[in-house]
Coordinates of C-alpha atoms (C1' of nucleotides) in Angstrom, one line a residue:
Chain X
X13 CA 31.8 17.8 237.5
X14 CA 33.1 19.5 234.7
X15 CA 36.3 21.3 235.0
X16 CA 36.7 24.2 232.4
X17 CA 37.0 22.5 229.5
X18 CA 40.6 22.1 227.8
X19 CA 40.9 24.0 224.7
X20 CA 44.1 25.1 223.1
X21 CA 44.3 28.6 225.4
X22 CA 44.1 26.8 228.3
X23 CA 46.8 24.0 226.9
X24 CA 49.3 26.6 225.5
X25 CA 48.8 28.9 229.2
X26 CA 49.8 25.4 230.5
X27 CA 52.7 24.8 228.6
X28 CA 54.5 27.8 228.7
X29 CA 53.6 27.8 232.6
X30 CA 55.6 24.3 232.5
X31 CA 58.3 25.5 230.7
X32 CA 59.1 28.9 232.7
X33 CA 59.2 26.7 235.2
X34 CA 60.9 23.4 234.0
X35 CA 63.0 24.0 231.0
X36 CA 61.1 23.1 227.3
X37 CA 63.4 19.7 227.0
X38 CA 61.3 18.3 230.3
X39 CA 58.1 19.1 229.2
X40 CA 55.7 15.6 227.9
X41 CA 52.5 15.0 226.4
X42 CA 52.1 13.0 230.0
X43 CA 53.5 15.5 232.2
X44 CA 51.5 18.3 230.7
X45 CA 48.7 16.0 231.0
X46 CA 49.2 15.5 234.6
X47 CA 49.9 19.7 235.1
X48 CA 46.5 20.2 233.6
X49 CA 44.7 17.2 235.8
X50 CA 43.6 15.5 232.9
X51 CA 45.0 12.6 231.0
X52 CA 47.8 13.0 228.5
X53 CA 45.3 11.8 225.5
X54 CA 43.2 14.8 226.0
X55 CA 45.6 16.9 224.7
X56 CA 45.9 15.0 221.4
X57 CA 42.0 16.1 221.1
X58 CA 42.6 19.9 220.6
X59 CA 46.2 20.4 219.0
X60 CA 47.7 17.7 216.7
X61 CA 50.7 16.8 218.6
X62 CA 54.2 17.7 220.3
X63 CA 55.2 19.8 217.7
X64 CA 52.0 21.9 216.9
X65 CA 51.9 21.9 220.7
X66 CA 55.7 24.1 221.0
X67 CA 54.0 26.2 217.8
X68 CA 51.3 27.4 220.3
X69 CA 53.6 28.4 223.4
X70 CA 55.4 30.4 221.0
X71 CA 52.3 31.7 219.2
X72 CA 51.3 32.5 222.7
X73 CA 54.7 33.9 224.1
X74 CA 54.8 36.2 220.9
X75 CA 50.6 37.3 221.0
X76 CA 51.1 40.2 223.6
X77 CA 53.9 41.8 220.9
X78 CA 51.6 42.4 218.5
X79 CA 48.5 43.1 220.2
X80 CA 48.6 47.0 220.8
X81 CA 51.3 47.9 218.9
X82 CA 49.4 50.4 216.3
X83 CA 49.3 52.9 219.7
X84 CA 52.9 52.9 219.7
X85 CA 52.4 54.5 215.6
X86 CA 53.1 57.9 214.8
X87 CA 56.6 59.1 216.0
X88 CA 59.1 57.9 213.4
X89 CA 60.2 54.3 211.8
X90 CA 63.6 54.8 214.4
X91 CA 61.1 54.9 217.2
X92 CA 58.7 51.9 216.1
X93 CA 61.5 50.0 215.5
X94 CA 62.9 50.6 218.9
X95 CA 59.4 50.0 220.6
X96 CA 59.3 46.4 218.8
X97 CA 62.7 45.4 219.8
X98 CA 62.1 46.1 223.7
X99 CA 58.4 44.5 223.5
X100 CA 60.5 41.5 222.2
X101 CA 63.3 41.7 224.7
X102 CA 60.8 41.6 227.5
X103 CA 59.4 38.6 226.1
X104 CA 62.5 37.0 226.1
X105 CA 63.7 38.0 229.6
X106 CA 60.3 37.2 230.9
X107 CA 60.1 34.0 229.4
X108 CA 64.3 32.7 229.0
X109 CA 63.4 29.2 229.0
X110 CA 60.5 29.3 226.3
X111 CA 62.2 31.9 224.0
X112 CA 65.2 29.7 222.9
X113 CA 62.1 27.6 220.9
X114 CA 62.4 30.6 218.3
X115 CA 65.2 28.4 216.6
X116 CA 62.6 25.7 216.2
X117 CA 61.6 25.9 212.1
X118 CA 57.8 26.8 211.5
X119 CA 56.6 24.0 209.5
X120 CA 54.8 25.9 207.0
X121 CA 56.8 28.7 206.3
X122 CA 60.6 27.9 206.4
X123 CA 61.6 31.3 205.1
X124 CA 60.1 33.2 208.2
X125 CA 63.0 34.6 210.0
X126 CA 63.2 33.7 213.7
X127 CA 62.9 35.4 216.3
X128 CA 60.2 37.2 214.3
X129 CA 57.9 34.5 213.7
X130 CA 55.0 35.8 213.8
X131 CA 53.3 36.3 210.3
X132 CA 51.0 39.1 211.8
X133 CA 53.9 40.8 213.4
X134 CA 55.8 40.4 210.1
X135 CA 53.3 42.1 207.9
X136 CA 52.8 44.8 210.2
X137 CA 56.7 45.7 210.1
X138 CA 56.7 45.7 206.4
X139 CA 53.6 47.7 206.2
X140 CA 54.5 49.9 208.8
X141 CA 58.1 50.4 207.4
X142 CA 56.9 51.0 204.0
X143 CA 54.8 53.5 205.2
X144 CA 57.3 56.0 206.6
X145 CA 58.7 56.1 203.1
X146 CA 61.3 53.8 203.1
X147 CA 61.7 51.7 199.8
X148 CA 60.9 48.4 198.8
X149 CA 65.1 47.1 199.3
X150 CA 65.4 48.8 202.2
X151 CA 62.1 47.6 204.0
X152 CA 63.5 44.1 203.2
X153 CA 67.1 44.7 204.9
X154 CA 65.6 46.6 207.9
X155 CA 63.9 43.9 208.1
X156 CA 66.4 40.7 208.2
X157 CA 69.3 42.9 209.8
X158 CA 66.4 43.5 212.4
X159 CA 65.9 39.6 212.7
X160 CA 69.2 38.6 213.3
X161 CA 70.4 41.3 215.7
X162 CA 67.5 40.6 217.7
X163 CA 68.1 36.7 217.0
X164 CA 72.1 37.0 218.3
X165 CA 70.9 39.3 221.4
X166 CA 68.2 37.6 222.4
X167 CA 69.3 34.1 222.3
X168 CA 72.3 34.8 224.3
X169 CA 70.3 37.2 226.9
X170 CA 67.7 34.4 227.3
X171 CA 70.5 31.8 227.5
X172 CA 72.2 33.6 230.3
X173 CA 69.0 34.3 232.1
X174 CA 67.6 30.9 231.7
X175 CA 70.8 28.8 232.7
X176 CA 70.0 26.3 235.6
X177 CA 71.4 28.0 238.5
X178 CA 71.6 24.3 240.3
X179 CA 74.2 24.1 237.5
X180 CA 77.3 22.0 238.6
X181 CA 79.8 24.5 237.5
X182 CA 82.3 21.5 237.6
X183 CA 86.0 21.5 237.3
X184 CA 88.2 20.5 234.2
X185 CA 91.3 20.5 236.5
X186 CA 91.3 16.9 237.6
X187 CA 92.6 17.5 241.4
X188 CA 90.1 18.6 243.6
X189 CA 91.7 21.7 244.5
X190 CA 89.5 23.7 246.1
X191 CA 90.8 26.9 244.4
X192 CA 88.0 29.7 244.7
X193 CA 87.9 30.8 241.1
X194 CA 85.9 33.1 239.6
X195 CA 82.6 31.4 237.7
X196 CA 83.5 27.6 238.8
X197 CA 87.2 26.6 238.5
X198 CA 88.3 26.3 234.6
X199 CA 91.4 25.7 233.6
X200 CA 93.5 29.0 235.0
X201 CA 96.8 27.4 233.9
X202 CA 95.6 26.6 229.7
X203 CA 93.8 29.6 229.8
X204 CA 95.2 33.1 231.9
X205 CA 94.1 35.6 229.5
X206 CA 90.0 34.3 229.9
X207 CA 90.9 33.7 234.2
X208 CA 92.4 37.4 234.0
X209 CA 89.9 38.9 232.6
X210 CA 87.1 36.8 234.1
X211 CA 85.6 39.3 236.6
X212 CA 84.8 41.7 233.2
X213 CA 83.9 38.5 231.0
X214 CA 81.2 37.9 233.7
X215 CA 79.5 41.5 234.6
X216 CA 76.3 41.7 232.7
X217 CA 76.2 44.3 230.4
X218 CA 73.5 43.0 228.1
X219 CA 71.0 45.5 228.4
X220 CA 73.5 48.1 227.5
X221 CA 75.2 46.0 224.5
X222 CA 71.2 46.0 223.5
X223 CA 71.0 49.6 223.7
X224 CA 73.6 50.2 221.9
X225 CA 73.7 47.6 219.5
X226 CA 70.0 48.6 218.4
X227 CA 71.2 52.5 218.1
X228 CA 73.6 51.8 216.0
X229 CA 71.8 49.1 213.8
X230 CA 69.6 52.5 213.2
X231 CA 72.5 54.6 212.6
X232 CA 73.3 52.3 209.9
X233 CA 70.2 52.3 208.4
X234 CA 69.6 55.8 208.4
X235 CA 73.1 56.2 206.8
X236 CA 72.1 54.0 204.2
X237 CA 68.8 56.0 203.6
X238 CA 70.8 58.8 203.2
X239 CA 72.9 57.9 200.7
Chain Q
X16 CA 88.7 -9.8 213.6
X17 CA 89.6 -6.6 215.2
X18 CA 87.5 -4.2 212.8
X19 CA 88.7 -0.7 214.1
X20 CA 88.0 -0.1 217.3
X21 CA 86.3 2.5 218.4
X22 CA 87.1 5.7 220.2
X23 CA 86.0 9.4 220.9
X24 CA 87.2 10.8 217.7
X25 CA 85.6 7.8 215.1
X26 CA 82.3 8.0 217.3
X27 CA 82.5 11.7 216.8
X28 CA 82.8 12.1 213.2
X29 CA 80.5 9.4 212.7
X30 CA 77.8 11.5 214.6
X31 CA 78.6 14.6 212.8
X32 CA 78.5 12.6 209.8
X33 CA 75.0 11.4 210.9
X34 CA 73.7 14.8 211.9
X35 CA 75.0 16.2 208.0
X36 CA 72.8 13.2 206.8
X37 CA 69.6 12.8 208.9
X38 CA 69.5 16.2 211.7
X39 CA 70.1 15.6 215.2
X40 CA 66.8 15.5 216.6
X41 CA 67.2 12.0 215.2
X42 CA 70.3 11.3 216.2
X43 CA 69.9 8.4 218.5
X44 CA 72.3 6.3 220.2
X45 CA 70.7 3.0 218.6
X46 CA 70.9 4.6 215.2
X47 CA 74.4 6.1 215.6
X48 CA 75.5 2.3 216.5
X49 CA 74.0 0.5 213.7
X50 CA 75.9 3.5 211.7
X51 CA 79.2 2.4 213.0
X52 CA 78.6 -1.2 212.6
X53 CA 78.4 -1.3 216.3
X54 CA 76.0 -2.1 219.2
X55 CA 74.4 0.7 220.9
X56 CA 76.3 0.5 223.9
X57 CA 79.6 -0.2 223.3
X58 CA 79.1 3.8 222.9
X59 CA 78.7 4.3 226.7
X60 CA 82.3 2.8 226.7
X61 CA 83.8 6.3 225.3
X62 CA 81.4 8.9 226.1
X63 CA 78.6 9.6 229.1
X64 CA 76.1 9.6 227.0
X65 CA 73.9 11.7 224.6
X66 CA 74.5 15.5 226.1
X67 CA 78.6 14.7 226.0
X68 CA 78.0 13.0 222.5
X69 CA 76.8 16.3 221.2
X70 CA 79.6 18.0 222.3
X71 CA 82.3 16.1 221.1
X72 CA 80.2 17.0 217.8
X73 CA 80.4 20.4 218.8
X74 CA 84.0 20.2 219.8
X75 CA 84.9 18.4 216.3
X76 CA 83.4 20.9 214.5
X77 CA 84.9 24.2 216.2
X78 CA 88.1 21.9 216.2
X79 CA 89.6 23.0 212.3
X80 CA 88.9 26.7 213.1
X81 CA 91.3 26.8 215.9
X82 CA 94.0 25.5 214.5
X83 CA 95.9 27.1 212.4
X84 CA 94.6 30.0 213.3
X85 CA 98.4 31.8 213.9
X86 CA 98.9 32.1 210.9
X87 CA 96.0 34.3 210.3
X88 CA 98.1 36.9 213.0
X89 CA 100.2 39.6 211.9
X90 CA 98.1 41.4 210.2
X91 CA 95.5 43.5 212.3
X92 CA 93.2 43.1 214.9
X93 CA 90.4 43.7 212.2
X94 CA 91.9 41.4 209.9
X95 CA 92.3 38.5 212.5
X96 CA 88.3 39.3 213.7
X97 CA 87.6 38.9 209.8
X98 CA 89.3 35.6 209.3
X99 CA 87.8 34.1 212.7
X100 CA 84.4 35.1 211.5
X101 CA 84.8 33.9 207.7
X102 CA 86.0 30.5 209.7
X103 CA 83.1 29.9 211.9
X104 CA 80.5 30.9 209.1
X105 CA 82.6 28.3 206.8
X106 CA 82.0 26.2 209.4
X107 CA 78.2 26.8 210.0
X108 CA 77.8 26.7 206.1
X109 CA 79.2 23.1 205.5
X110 CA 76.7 22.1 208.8
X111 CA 74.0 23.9 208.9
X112 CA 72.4 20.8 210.5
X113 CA 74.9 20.2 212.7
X114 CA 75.9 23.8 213.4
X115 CA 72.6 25.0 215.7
X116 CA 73.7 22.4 218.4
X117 CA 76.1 25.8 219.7
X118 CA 72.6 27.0 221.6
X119 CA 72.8 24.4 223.7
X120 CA 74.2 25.4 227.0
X121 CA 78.5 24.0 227.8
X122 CA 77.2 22.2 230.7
X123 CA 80.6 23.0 232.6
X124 CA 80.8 26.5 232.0
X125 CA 77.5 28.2 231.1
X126 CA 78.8 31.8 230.9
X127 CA 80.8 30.4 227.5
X128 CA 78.3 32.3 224.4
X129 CA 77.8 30.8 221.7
X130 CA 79.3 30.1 219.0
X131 CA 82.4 30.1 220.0
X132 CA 82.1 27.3 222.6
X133 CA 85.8 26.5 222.2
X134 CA 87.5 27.7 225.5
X135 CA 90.8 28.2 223.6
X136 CA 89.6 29.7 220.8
X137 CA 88.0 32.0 223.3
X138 CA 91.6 32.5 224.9
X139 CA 93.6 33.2 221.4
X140 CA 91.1 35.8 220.9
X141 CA 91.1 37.8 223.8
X142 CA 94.8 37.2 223.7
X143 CA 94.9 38.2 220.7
X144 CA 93.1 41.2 220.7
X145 CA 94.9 42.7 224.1
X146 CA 98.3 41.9 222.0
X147 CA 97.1 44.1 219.5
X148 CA 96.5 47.1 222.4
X149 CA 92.9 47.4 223.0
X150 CA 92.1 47.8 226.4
X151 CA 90.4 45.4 228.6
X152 CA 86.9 46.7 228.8
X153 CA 87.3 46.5 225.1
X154 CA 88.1 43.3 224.2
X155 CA 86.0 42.1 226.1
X156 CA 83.2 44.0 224.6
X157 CA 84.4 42.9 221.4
X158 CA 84.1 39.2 222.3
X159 CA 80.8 39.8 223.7
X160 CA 79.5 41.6 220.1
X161 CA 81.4 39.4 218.2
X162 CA 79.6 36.8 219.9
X163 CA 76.0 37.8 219.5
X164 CA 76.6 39.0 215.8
X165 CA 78.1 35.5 214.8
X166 CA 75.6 33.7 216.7
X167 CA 72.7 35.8 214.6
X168 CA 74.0 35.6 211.2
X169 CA 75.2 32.3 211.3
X170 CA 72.1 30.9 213.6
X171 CA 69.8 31.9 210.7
X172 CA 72.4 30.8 207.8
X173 CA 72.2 27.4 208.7
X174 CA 68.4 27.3 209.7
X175 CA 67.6 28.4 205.8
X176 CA 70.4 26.0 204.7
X177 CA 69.6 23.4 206.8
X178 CA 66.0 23.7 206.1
X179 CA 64.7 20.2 205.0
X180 CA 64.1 20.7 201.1
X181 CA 61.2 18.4 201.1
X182 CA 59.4 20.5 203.2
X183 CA 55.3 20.3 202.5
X184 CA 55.2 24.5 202.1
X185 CA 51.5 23.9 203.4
X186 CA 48.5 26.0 202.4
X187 CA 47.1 28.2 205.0
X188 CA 44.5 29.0 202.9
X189 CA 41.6 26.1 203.3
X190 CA 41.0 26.2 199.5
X191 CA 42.9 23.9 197.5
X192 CA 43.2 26.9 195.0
X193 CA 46.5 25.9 192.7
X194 CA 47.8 29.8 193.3
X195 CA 51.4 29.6 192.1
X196 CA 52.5 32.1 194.6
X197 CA 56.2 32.2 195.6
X198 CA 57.4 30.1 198.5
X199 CA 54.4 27.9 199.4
X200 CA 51.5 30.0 199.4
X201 CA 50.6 31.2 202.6
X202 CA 47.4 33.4 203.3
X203 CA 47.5 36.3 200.6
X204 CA 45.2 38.3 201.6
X205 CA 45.4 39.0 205.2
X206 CA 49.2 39.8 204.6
X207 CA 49.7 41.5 201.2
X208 CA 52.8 43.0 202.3
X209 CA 54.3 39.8 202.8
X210 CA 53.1 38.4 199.4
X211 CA 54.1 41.8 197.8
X212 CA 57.5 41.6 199.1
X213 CA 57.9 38.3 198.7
X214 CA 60.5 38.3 195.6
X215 CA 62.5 40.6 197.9
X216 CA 62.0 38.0 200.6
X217 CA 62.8 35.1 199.7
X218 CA 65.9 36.5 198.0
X219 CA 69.1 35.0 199.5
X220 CA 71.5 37.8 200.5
X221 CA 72.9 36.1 203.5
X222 CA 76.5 36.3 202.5
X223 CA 76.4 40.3 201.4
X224 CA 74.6 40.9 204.7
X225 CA 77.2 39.0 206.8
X226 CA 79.7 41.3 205.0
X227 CA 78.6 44.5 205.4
X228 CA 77.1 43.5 209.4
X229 CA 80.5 42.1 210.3
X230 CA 82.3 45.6 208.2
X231 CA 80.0 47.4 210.0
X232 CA 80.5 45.9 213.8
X233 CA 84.2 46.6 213.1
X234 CA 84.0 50.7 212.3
X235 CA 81.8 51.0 215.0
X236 CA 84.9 49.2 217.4
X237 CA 87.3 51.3 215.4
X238 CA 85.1 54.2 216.3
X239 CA 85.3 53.3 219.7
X240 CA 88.4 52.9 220.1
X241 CA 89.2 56.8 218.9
X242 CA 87.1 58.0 221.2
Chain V
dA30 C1' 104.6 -20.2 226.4
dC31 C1' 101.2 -19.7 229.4
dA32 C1' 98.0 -17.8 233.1
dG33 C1' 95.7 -14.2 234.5
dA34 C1' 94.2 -9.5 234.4
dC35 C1' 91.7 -6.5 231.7
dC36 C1' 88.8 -4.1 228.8
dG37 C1' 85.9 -3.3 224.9
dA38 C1' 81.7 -5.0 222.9
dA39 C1' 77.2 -7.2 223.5
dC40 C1' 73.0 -8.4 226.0
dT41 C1' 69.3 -7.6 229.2
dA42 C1' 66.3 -4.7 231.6
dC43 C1' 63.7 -0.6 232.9
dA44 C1' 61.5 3.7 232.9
dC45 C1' 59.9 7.0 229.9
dT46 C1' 58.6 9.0 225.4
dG47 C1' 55.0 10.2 221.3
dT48 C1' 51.0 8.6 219.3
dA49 C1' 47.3 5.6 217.3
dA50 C1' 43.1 3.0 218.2
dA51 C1' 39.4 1.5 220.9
dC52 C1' 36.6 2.4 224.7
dT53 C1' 33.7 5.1 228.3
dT54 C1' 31.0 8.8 229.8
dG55 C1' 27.9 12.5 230.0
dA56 C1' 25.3 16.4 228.1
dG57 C1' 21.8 18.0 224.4
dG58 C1' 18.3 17.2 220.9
dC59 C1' 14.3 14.4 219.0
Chain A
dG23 C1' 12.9 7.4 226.4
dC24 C1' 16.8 6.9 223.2
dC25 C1' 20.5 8.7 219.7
dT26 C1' 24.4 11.3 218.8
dC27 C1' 28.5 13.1 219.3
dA28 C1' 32.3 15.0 221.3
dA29 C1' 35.5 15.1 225.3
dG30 C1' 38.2 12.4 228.2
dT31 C1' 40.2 7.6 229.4
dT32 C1' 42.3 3.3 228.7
dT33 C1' 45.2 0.3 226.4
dA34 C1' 48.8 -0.7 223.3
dC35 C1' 53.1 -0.3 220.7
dA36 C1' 57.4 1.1 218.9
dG37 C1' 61.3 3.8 220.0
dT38 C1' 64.2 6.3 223.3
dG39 C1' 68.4 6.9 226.9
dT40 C1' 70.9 4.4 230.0
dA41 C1' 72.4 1.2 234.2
dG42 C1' 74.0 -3.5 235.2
dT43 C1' 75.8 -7.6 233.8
dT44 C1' 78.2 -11.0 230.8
dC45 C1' 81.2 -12.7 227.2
dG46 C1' 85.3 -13.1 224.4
dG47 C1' 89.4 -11.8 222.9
dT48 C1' 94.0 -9.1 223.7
dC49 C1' 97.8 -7.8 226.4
dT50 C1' 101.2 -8.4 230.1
dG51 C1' 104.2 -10.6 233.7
dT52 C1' 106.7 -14.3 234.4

DNA sequence: ACAGACCGAACTACACTGTAAACTTGAGGC
DNA sequence: GCCTCAAGTTTACAGTGTAGTTCGGTCTGT
């Protein structure tokens, strides 16, 4: 009986399943092995280890980003720039616990700018930018102010999403007052300013801060175009 | 012979001293004891283990930008935002290999963002900022941007810093071909944008973007705020 | 000064990790 | 029929985090 063969599809599909579902940290060469009904050794047969193995999720998380974006072509660079940054938010809310693995260097290519890892993806934003007009410099800066405002963002939205909810939420204050804080008893007395403001520190306003975070990273750029 | 005994703060400085030296993927309690002169265990004696270990790193690192932070008051909210940021980035600079440890999640209080993990940093600036008259909704908006910008930048900073020098730069390309091209040749032809750009690239104008991206977060508070 | 509590450091043990090497098996080609 | 060869298995080893236990010196109460 031959169950569909492995092959490195099938192992990153795996993976990232394991890791939506388990957190990356958890995630073996054995367990993985055991997830796929096969022996952990297999996998050692089609990528080259734990490392190149994390490479694949992300290639894999990232794939869909790229695929079909030349349809979203053809309004203006403000517009493409906005339709990449949402295809990449959804990645990361779909995926919370996989995306944090954007930190992770790529081992052949240190200067590529997280969470835009994707060489493919990288060429086509430079390509793309340059051809609405914009020069050389600029392209460049777009293109690393684009990285890390979707690097900060992200991260944190993923973070937040991807938190263990069984998290203990334990108490600093060492009596075992019961005291119904907000978000998990810390520290009212040392702190009052963070306790008083606690019920706006913990509404979730990140797809708004996106929004306009993105706008006005546009704003800035078109400012700078202008001048 | 007594030599020094040991306690939270040595053990912590040692690790962060470790981390500078080696990374802290391979920071392992065997290795850190054999750094102090120690047996591995005697480590369990002063912290849980390896997750609170990482945070006393954390918590020594964040630990100089705290204090003395008053005296950095008295000028203006923008001002005092400034020096916080120059701080942490100072921070991030001297360790960029100790400095990515911030994604992981403050076990006790997972709504904290990163990078400032420091619950009374946290408290001096919202404090702070409500002393200088913004509104609630505001500062904590503020906290929350100044959050996700710091944790960009700086998250990216310390990657490139941090990046092990003796990295291999692999080929892509499956001929040996010598091609002298910048940063480790990597597939010219299917990306020609990225090889055209490359000088631009590779450039490092990490500090000049952190300038104008933190100037820029701060007019768009200030503009804001008018309104 | 001395006895006993005490506590930090060391040792042992165990389950689990990544990975290399040798081994088994089963399908396709002569 | 046998040969080949690649995919999957088994075995092995060094290294990891950490719980439990033991040892040896220091401090304290009298």
């Amino acid at each position: 009986m031959v169950r569909t063969h492995l092959n490195r599809e099938r192992i990153a599909q795996a993976a990232l399943d394991f890791i939506d579902e388990h957190g990356s940290v958890s995630l073996s060469m054995r367990k993985l092995g055991t997830y796929l009904g096969v022996e952990a050794m297999a996998i050692y047969r089609h990528v080259e280890g734990r490392e190149a193995l994390l490479d694949c999720v992300l290639q894999r998380l990232m794939s869909g980003v790229v695929d079909g974006l030349d349809e979203a072509l053809g309004q203006s660079w403000q517009g493409y720039l906005q339709d990449i940054a949402h295809r990449i938010r959804d990645v990361a809310i779909r995926h919370p616990k996989a995306f944090p693995l954007v930190v992770t260097q790529h081992p052949a290519a240190p200067w590529i700018r997280p969470p835009i890892r994707d060489l493919d993806l990288i060429e086509h934003l430079l390509r793309t930018l340059r051809e609405y007009g914009l020069p050389d410099d600029m392209v460049v800066d777009v293109y690393q102010s684009f990285s890390s405002f979707l690097m900060g963002h992200l991260l944190l939205e993923a973070m937040h999403a991807g938190a263990d909810p069984t998290a203990p939420a334990t108490a600093i204050r060492e009596e075992e007052a019961p005291a119904p804080a907000p978000f998990g008893r810390i520290n009212l007395d040392t702190h009052p300013t963070v306790q008083e403001l606690s019920g706006l520190l913990q509404r979730n306003t990140s797809e708004e801060q996106f929004e306009i975070g993105l706008e006005a990273m546009i704003d800035r750029i078109e400012a700078n175009l202008r001048s």
